[in-house]
Short mmCIF file of C-alpha atoms in Angstrom, two decimals:
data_model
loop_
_atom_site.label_atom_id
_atom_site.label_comp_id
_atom_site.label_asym_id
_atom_site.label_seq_id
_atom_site.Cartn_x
_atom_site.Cartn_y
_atom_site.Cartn_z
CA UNK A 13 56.60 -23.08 43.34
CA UNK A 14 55.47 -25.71 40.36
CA UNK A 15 52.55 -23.15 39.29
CA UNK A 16 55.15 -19.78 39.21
CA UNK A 17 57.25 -22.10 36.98
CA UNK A 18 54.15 -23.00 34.69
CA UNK A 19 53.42 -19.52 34.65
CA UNK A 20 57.02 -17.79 33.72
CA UNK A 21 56.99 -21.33 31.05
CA UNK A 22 53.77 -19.83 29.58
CA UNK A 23 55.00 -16.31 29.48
CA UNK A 24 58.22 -17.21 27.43
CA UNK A 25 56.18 -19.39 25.08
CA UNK A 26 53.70 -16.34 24.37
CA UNK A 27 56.28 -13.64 24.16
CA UNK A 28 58.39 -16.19 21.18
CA UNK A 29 55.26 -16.72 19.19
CA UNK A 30 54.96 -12.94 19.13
CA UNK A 31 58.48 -12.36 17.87
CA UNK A 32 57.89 -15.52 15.24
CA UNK A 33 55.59 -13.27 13.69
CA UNK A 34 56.79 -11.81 10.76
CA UNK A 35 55.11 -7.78 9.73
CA UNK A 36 53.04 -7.94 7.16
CA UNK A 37 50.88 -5.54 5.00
CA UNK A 38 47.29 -5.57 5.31
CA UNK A 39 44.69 -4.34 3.29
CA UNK A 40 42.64 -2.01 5.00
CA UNK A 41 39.85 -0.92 2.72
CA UNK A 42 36.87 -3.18 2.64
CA UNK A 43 33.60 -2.12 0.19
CA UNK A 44 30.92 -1.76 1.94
CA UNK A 45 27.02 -1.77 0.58
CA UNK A 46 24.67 0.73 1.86
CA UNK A 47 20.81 -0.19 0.90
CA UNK A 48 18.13 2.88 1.56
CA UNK A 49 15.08 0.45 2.65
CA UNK A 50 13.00 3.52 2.32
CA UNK A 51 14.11 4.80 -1.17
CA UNK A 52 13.47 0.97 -2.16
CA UNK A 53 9.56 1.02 -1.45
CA UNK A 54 9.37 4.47 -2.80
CA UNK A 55 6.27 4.30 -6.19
CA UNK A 56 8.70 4.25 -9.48
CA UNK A 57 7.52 7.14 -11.36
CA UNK A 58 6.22 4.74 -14.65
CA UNK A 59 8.35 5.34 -18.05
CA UNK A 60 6.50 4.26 -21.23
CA UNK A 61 7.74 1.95 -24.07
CA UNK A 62 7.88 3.85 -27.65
CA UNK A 63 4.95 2.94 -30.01
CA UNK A 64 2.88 0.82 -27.74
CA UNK A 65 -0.30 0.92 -26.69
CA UNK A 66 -2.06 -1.30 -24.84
CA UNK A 67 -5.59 -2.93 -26.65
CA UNK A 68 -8.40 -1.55 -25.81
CA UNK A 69 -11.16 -3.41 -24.54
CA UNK A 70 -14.79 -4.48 -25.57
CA UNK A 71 -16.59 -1.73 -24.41
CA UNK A 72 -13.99 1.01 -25.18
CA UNK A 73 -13.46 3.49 -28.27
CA UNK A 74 -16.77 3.10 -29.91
CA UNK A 75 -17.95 5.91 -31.58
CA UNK A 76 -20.81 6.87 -33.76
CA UNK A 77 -21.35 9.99 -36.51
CA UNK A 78 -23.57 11.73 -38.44
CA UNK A 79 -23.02 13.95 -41.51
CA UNK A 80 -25.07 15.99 -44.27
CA UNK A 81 -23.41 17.10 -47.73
CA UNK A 82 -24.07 16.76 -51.63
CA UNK A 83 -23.80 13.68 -53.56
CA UNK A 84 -23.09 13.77 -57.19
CA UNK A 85 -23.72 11.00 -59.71
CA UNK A 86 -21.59 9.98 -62.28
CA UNK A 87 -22.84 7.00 -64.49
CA UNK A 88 -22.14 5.22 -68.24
CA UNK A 89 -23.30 6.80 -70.15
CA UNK A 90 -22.61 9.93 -68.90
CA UNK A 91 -25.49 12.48 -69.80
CA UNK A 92 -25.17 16.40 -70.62
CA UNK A 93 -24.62 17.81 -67.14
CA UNK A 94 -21.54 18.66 -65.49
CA UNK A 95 -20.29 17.92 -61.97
CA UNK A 96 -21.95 21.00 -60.25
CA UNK A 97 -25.11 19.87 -62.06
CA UNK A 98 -25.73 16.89 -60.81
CA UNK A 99 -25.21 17.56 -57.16
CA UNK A 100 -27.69 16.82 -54.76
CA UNK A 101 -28.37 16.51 -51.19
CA UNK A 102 -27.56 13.13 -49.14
CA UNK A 103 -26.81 12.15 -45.46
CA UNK A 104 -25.25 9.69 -43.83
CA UNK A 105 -24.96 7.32 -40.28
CA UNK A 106 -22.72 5.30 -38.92
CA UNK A 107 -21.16 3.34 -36.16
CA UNK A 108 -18.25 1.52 -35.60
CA UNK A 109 -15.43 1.10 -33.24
CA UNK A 110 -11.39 1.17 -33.18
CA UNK A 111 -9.48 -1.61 -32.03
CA UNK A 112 -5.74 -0.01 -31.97
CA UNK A 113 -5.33 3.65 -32.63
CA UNK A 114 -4.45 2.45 -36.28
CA UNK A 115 -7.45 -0.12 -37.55
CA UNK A 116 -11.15 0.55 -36.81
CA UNK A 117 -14.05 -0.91 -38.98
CA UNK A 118 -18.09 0.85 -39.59
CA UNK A 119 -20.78 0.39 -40.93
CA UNK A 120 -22.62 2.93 -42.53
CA UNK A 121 -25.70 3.90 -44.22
CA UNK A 122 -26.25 6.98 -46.67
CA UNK A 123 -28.63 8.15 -49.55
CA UNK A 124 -31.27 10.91 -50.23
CA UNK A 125 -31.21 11.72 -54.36
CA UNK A 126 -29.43 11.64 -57.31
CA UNK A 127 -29.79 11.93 -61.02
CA UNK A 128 -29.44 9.79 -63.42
CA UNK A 129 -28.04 9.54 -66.79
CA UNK A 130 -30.97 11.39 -68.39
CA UNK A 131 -30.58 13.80 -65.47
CA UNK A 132 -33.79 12.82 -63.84
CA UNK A 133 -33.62 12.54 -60.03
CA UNK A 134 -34.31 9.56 -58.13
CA UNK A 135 -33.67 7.92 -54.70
CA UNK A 136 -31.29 6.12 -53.50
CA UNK A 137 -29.36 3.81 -50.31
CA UNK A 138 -26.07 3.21 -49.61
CA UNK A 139 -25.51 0.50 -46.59
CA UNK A 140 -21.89 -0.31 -46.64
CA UNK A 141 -19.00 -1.81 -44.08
CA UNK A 142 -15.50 -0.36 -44.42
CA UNK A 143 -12.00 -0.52 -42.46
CA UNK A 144 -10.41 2.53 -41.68
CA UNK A 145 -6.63 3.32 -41.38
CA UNK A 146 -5.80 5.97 -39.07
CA UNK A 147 -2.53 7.36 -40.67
CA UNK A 148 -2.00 9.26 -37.65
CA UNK A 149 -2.72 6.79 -35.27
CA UNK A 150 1.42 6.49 -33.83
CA UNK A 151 0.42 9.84 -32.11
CA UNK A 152 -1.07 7.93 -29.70
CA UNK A 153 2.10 6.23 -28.32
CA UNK A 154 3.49 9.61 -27.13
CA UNK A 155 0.21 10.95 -25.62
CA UNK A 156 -3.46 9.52 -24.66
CA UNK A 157 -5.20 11.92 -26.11
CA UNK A 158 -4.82 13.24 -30.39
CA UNK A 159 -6.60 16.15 -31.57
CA UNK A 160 -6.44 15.39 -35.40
CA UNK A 161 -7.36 12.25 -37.39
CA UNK A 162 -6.94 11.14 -40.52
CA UNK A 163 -8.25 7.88 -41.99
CA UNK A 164 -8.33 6.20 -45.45
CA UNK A 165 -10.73 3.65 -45.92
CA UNK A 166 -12.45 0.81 -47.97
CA UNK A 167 -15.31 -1.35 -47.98
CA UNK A 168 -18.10 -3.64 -49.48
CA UNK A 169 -22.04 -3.12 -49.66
CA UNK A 170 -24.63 -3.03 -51.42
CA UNK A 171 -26.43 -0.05 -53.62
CA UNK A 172 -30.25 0.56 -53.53
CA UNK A 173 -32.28 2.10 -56.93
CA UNK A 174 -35.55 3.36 -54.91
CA UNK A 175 -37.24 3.21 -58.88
CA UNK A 176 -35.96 0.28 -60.83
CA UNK A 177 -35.57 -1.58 -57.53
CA UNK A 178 -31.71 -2.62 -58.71
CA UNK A 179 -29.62 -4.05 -55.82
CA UNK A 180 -25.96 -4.14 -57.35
CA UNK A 181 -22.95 -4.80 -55.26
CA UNK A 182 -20.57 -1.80 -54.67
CA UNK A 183 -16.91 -0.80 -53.41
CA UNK A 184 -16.64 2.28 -51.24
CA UNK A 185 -13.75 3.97 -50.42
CA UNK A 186 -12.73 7.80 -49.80
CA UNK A 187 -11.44 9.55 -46.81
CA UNK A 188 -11.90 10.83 -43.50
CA UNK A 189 -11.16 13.78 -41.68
CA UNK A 190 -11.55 14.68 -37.44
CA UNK A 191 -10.92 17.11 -35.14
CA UNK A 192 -11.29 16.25 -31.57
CA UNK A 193 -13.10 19.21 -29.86
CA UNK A 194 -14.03 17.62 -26.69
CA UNK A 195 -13.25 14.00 -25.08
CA UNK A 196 -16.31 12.53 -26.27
CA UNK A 197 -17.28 15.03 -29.60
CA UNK A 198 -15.31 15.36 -32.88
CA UNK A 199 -15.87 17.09 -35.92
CA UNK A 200 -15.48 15.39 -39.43
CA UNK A 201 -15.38 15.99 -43.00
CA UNK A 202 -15.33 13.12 -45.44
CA UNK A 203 -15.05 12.43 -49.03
CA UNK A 204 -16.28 9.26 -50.35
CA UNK A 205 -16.99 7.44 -53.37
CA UNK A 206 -18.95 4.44 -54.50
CA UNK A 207 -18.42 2.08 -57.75
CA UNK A 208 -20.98 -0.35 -59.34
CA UNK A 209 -22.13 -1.71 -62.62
CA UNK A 210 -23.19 0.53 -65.51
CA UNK A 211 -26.73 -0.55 -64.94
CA UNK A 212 -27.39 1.05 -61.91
CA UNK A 213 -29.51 3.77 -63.46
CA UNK A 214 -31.25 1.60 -65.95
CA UNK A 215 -28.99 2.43 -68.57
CA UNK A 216 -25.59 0.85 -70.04
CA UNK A 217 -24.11 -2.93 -70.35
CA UNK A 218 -24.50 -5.74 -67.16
CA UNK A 219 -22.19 -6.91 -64.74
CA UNK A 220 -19.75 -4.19 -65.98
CA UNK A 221 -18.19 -1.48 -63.19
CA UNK A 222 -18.92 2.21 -64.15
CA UNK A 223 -21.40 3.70 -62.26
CA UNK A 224 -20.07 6.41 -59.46
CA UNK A 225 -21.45 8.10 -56.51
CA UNK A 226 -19.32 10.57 -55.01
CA UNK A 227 -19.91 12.42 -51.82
CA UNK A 228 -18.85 15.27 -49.69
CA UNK A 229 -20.30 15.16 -46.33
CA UNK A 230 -20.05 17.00 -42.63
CA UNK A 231 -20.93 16.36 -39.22
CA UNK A 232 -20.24 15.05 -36.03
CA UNK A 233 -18.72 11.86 -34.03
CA UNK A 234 -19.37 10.63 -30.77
CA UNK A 235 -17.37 8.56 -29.01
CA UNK A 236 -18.53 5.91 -26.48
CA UNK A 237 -17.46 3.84 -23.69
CA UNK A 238 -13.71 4.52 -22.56
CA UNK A 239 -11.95 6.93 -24.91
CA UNK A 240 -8.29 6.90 -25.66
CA UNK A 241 -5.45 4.48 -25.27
CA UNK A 242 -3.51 3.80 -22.27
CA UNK A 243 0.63 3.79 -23.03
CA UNK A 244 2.47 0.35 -22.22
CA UNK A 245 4.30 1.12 -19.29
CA UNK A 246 8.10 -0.11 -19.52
CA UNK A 247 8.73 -2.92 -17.06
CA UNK A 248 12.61 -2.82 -17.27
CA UNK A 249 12.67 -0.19 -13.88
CA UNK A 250 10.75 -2.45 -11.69
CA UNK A 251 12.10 -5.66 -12.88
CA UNK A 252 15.35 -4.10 -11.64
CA UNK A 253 14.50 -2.54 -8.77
CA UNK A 254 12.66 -6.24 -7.63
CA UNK A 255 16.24 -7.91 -8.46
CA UNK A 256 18.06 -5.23 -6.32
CA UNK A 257 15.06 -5.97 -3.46
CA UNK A 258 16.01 -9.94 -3.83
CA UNK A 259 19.20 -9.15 -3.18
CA UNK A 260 18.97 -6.66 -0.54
CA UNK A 261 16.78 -9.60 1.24
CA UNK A 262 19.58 -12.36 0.54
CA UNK A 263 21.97 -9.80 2.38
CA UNK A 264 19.80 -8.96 5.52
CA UNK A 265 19.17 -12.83 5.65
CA UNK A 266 23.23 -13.53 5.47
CA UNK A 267 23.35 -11.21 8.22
CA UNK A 268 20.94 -12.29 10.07
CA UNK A 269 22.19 -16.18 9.84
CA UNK A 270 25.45 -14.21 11.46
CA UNK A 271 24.06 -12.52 13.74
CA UNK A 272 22.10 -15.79 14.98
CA UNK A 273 25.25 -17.76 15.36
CA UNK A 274 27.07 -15.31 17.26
CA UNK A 275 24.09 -14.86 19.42
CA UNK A 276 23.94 -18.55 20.06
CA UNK A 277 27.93 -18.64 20.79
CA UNK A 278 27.86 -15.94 23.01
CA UNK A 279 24.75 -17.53 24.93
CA UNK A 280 26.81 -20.71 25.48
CA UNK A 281 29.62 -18.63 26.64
CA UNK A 282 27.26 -16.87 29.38
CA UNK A 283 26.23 -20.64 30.24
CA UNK A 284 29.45 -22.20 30.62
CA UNK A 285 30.97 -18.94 32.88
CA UNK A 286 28.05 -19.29 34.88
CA UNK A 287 28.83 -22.61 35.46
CA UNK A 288 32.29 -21.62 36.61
CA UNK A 289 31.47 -18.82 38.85
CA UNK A 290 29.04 -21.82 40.45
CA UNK A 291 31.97 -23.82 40.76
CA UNK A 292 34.24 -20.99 42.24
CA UNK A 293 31.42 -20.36 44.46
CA UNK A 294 31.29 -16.62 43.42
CA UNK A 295 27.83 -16.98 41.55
CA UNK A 296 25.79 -14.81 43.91
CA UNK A 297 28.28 -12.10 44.11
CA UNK A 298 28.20 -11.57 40.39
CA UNK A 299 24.54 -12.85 39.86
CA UNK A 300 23.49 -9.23 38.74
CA UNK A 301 25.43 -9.64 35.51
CA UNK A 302 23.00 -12.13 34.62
CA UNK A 303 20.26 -10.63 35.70
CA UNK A 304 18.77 -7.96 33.40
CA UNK A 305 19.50 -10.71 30.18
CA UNK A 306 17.26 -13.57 32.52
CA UNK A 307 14.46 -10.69 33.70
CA UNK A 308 13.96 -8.82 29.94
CA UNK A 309 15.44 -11.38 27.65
CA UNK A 310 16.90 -8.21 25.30
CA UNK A 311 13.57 -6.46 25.69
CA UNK A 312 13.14 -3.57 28.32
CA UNK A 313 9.61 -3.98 28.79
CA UNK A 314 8.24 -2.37 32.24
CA UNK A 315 6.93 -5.79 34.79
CA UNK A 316 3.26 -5.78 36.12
CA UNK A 317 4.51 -6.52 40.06
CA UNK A 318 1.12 -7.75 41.66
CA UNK A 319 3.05 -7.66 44.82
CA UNK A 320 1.38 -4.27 45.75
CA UNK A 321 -2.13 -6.08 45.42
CA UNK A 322 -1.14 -8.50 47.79
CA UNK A 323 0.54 -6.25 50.21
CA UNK A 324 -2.94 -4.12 50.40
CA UNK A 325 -5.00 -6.78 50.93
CA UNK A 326 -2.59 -8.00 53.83
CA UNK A 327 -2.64 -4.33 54.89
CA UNK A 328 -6.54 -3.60 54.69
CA UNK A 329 -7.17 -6.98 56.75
CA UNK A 330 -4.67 -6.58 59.44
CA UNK A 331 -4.17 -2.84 60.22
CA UNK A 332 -1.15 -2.63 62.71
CA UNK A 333 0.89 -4.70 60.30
CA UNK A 334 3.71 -2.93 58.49
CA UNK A 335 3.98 -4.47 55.56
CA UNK A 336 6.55 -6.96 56.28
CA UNK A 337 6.31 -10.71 56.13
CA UNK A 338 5.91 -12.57 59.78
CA UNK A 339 8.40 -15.16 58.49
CA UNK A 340 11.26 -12.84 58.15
CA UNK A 341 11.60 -11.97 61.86
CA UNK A 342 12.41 -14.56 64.67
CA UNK A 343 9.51 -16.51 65.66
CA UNK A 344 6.12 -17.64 64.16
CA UNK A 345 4.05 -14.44 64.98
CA UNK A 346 0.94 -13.42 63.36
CA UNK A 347 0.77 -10.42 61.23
CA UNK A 348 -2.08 -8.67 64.14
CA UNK A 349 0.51 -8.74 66.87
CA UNK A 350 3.12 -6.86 64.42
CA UNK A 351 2.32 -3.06 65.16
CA UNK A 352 2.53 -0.70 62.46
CA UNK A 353 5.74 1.34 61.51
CA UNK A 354 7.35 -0.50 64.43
CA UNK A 355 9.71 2.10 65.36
CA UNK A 356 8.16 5.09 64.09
CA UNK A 357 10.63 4.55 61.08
CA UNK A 358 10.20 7.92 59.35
CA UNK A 359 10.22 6.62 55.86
CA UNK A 360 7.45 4.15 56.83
CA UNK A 361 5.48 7.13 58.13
CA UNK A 362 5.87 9.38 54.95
CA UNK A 363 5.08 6.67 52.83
CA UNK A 364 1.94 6.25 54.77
CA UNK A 365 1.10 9.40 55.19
CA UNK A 366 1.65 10.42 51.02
CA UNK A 367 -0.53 7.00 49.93
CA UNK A 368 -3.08 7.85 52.50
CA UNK A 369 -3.66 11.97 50.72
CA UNK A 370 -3.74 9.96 47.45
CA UNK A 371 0.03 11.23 46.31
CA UNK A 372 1.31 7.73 46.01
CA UNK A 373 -0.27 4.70 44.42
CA UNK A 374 -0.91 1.08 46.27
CA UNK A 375 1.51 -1.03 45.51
CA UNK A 376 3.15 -0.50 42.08
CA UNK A 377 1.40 0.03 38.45
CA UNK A 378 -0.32 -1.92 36.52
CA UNK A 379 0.82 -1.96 32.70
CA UNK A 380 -1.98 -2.61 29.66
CA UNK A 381 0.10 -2.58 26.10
CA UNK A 382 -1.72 -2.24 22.30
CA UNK A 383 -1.18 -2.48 19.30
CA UNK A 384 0.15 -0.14 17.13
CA UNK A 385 -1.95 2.85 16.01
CA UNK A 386 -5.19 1.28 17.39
CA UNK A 387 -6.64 0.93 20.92
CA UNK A 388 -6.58 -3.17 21.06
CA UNK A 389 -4.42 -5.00 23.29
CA UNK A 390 -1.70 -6.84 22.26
CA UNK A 391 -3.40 -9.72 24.02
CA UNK A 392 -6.83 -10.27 25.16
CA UNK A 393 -5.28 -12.39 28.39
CA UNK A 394 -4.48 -9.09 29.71
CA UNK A 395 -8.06 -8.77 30.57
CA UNK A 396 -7.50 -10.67 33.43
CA UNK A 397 -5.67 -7.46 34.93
CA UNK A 398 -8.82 -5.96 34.67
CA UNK A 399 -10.95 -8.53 36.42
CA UNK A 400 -8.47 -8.32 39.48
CA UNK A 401 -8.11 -4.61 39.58
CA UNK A 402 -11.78 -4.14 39.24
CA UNK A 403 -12.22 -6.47 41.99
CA UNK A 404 -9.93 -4.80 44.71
CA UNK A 405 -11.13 -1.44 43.46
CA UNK A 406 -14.93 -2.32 44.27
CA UNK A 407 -14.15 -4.01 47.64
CA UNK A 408 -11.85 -1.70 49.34
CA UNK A 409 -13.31 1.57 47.14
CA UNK A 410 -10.21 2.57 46.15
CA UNK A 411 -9.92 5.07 43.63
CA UNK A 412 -8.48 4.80 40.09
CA UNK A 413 -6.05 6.55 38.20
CA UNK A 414 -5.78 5.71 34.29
CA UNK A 415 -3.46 7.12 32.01
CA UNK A 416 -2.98 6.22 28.62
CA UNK A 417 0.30 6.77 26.20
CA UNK A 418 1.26 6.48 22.55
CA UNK A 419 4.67 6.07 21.29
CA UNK A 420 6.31 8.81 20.14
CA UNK A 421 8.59 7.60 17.29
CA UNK A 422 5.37 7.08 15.03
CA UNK A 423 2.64 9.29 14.22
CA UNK A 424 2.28 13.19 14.45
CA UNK A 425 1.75 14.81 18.61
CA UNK A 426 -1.53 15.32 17.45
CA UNK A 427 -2.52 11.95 16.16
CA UNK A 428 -0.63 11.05 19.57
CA UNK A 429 -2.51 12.46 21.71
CA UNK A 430 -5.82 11.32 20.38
CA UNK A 431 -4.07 7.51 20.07
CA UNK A 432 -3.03 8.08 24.05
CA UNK A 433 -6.71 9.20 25.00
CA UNK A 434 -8.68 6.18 23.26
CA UNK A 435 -6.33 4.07 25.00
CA UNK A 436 -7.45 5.99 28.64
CA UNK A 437 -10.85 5.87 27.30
CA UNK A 438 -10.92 1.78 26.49
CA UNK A 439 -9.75 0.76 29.88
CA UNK A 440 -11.68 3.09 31.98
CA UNK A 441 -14.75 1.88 30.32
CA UNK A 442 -13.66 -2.04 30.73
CA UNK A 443 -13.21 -0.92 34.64
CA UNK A 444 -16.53 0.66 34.44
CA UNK A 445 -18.13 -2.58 32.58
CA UNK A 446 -16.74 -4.60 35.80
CA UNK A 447 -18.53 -2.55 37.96
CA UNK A 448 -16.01 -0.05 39.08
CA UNK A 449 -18.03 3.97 39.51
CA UNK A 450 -17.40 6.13 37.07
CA UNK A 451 -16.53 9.25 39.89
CA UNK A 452 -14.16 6.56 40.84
CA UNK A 453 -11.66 6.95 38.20
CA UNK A 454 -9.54 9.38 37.24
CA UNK A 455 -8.24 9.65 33.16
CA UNK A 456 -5.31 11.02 31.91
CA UNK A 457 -3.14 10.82 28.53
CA UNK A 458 0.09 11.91 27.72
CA UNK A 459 0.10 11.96 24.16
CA UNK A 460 3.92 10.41 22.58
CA UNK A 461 6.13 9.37 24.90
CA UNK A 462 9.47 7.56 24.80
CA UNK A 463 10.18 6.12 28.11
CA UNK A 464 10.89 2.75 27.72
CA UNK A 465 12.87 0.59 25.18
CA UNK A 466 11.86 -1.02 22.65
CA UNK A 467 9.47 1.45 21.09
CA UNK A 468 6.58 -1.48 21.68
CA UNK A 469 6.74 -0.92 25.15
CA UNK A 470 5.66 3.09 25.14
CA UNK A 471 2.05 1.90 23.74
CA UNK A 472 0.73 1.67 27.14
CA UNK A 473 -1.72 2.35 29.43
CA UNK A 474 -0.84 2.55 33.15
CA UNK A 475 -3.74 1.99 35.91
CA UNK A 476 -2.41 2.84 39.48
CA UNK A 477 -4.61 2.53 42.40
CA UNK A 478 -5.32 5.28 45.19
CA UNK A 479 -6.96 5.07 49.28
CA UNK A 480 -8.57 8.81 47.66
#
């Protein structure tokens, strides 16, 4: 009577709270954030920053040239002869490298003949170091590679009178011309002129600028070592795309701190009612709840059961036994005096007769698991299997069956199948290695397969043994 009154009590309490409850709107709309994982790790397709280029290095964007033209002389005083007059033939060499698709520096060497104020010809050199200015040089920041070329320049050297022996210091200057034909060849035109003192040619005042040389000349450069320069790549896109990663990671992490607490809650809970049911005495009638979280601890991995093993050894000692153990019946018995298939129990019988035409295996399978995409076991203790298997299979002569299997949720059937046959192949030849005959042991493969859960489990190879 006292617990139907604590019950009705309990009853009117709950049904007043529920009525206490005032009605009250709810937002239902919650924003939720979506991350593709694989879009994430997809290569960024590289943008480039406007006008920069990245410097080159030592051994990059050297180039050397060589040219032939006319050089005309034009000195104080000036002599009788006009321009076309005093033309006469010159060359010229050079080397030299850029350093940003703007600034590059030579050095170069020219001379053959000239004539002189009295319009007699004579020899001369020219060695000289200039910087050049490619005008055209921003080209390079939209693409690596610039057909034309354009480049003022100035420089210092020194001028050589092959007659008098005079040595005077002189400016160059001029202009150069290229066209890029190839990747490593360009063609060039260049006009160029040299200033010194008067006396140059033996005639006019000291340490007074008026001599000129001025040259038109024509050839060919050639460009050495790396050619080109490489764009600066914007980071902006991937310094993004790593904050949205950093993020995406703080999330799963969140998540997975929830996940871990609930897990650990609900894991007490399972504790504590298993305590009660022990209490209530009604643990072994609901034991199997408990069961497949104890046996596979969230993972569905198939169980080596070396109970088979046992059973045939048992078996191929004691013949008339029927598999069962002597200490289940009544009395101490030995396993001789139990006859086989007491009964004639027909399910005994077809069992018998189906494991001794080789249809069914001894005992139950044995499981080998690898790693993923490779023919190596997941752990080398498994090799023990082997050992044990090899053993039985040599001293009863038993024969083998292997068949290997890949998991079908990665790679191609193709790549499958080969995966699922190297795994046959590797623990048929450990068998054989332990002494077990080739003829012995049959191999199999069955390519991708998806069996079991997790995934992990599917990368198998199952050995089964056979009396043919």
């Amino acid at each position: 009577m006292t617990k139907n009154i604590i019950f009705i009590f309990a009853a009117f309490c709950t049904l007043q709270a529920r009525a206490d409850v005032q009605p009250t709107e709810k937002d239902t709309v919650r924003c939720m954030f979506r991350y593709d994982d694989t879009e994430l790790l997809q290569p960024l397709q590289p943008s480039y920053l406007d006008g920069v280029v990245v410097p080159a290095r030592g051994n990059g964007n050297w180039f050397v040239s060589i040219a032939g033209g006319t050089t005309a002389f034009l000195g104080t005083p000036l002599g009788c002869e006009d321009l076309f007059g005093r033309l006469k033939p010159s060359y010229s060499l050079a080397i030299g490298k850029w350093f940003t698709p703007w600034v590059g520096a030579r050095i170069n060497y020219s001379g053959l003949q000239f004539k002189d104020g009295t319009l007699a010809v004579q020899e001369y050199h020219h060695l000289h170091a200039d910087l050049l200015w490619n005008v055209l040089g921003g080209s390079y920041s939209r693409q690596e590679q610039v057909r034309w070329h354009l480049a003022p320049f100035a420089g210092i050297g020194l001028l050589h009178h092959a007659t008098n022996g005079h040595n005077p210091f002189a400016v160059s200057y001029g202009i150069q011309g290229q066209y890029r034909i190839s990747k490593r060849v360009s063609a060039l035109v260049e006009l160029s002129g040299a200033t010194t003192f008067q006396d140059f040619d033996g005639y006019g005042k000291e340490n007074r600028f008026g001599d000129h040389m001025l040259s038109l000349t024509a050839g060919f450069s050639f460009h050495i070592g790396r050619v080109g320069w490489k764009r600066a790549i914007d980071p902006s896109p991937y310094i993004r795309r790593d904050q949205w990663l950093v993020e995406r990671v703080n999330a799963l992490s969140e998540e997975n701190r929830l996940y871990a607490g609930q897990h650990d809650r609900d894991r007490r809970t399972l504790a504590e009612l298993k305590k009660i049911l022990e209490i209530e005495g009604l643990l072994d009638k609901y034991s199997h709840l408990f069961d497949d979280d104890d046996a596979f601890d969230g993972n569905r991995y198939p169980k080596n059961n070396y109970s088979g093993l046992n059973s045939l050894q048992a078996r191929l000692k004691n013949r008339k036994w029927d598999g069962k153990s002597p200490l289940d019946g009544k009395g101490t018995q030995s396993a001789d005096t139990i006859p086989l298939c007491a009964g004639q129990d027909t399910l005994c019988m077809q069992y018998l007769a189906r494991m001794q035409n080789g249809k069914e295996c001894i005992g139950s399978p044995v499981y080998f698991f690898f790693q993923l995409n490779t023919a190596r076991l997941t752990d080398t203790s498994q090799t023990l299997n082997l050992d044990e298997l090899a053993r039985v299979a040599k001293k009863y002569g038993l024969s083998v069956s292997v068949i290997g299997a890949a998991d079908s949720m990665t790679g191609t059937a193709s790549v499958n199948n080969v995966l699922s046959a190297s795994r046959a192949d590797y623990i048929a030849e450990e068998l054989i290695k332990r002494g077990v005959s080739g003829d012995k042991i049959t191999k199999t493969h069955q390519g991708g397969i998806s069996d079991y859960a997790p995934n992990e489990a599917n990368r198998h190879t199952k050995v089964m043994l056979h009396l043919k």
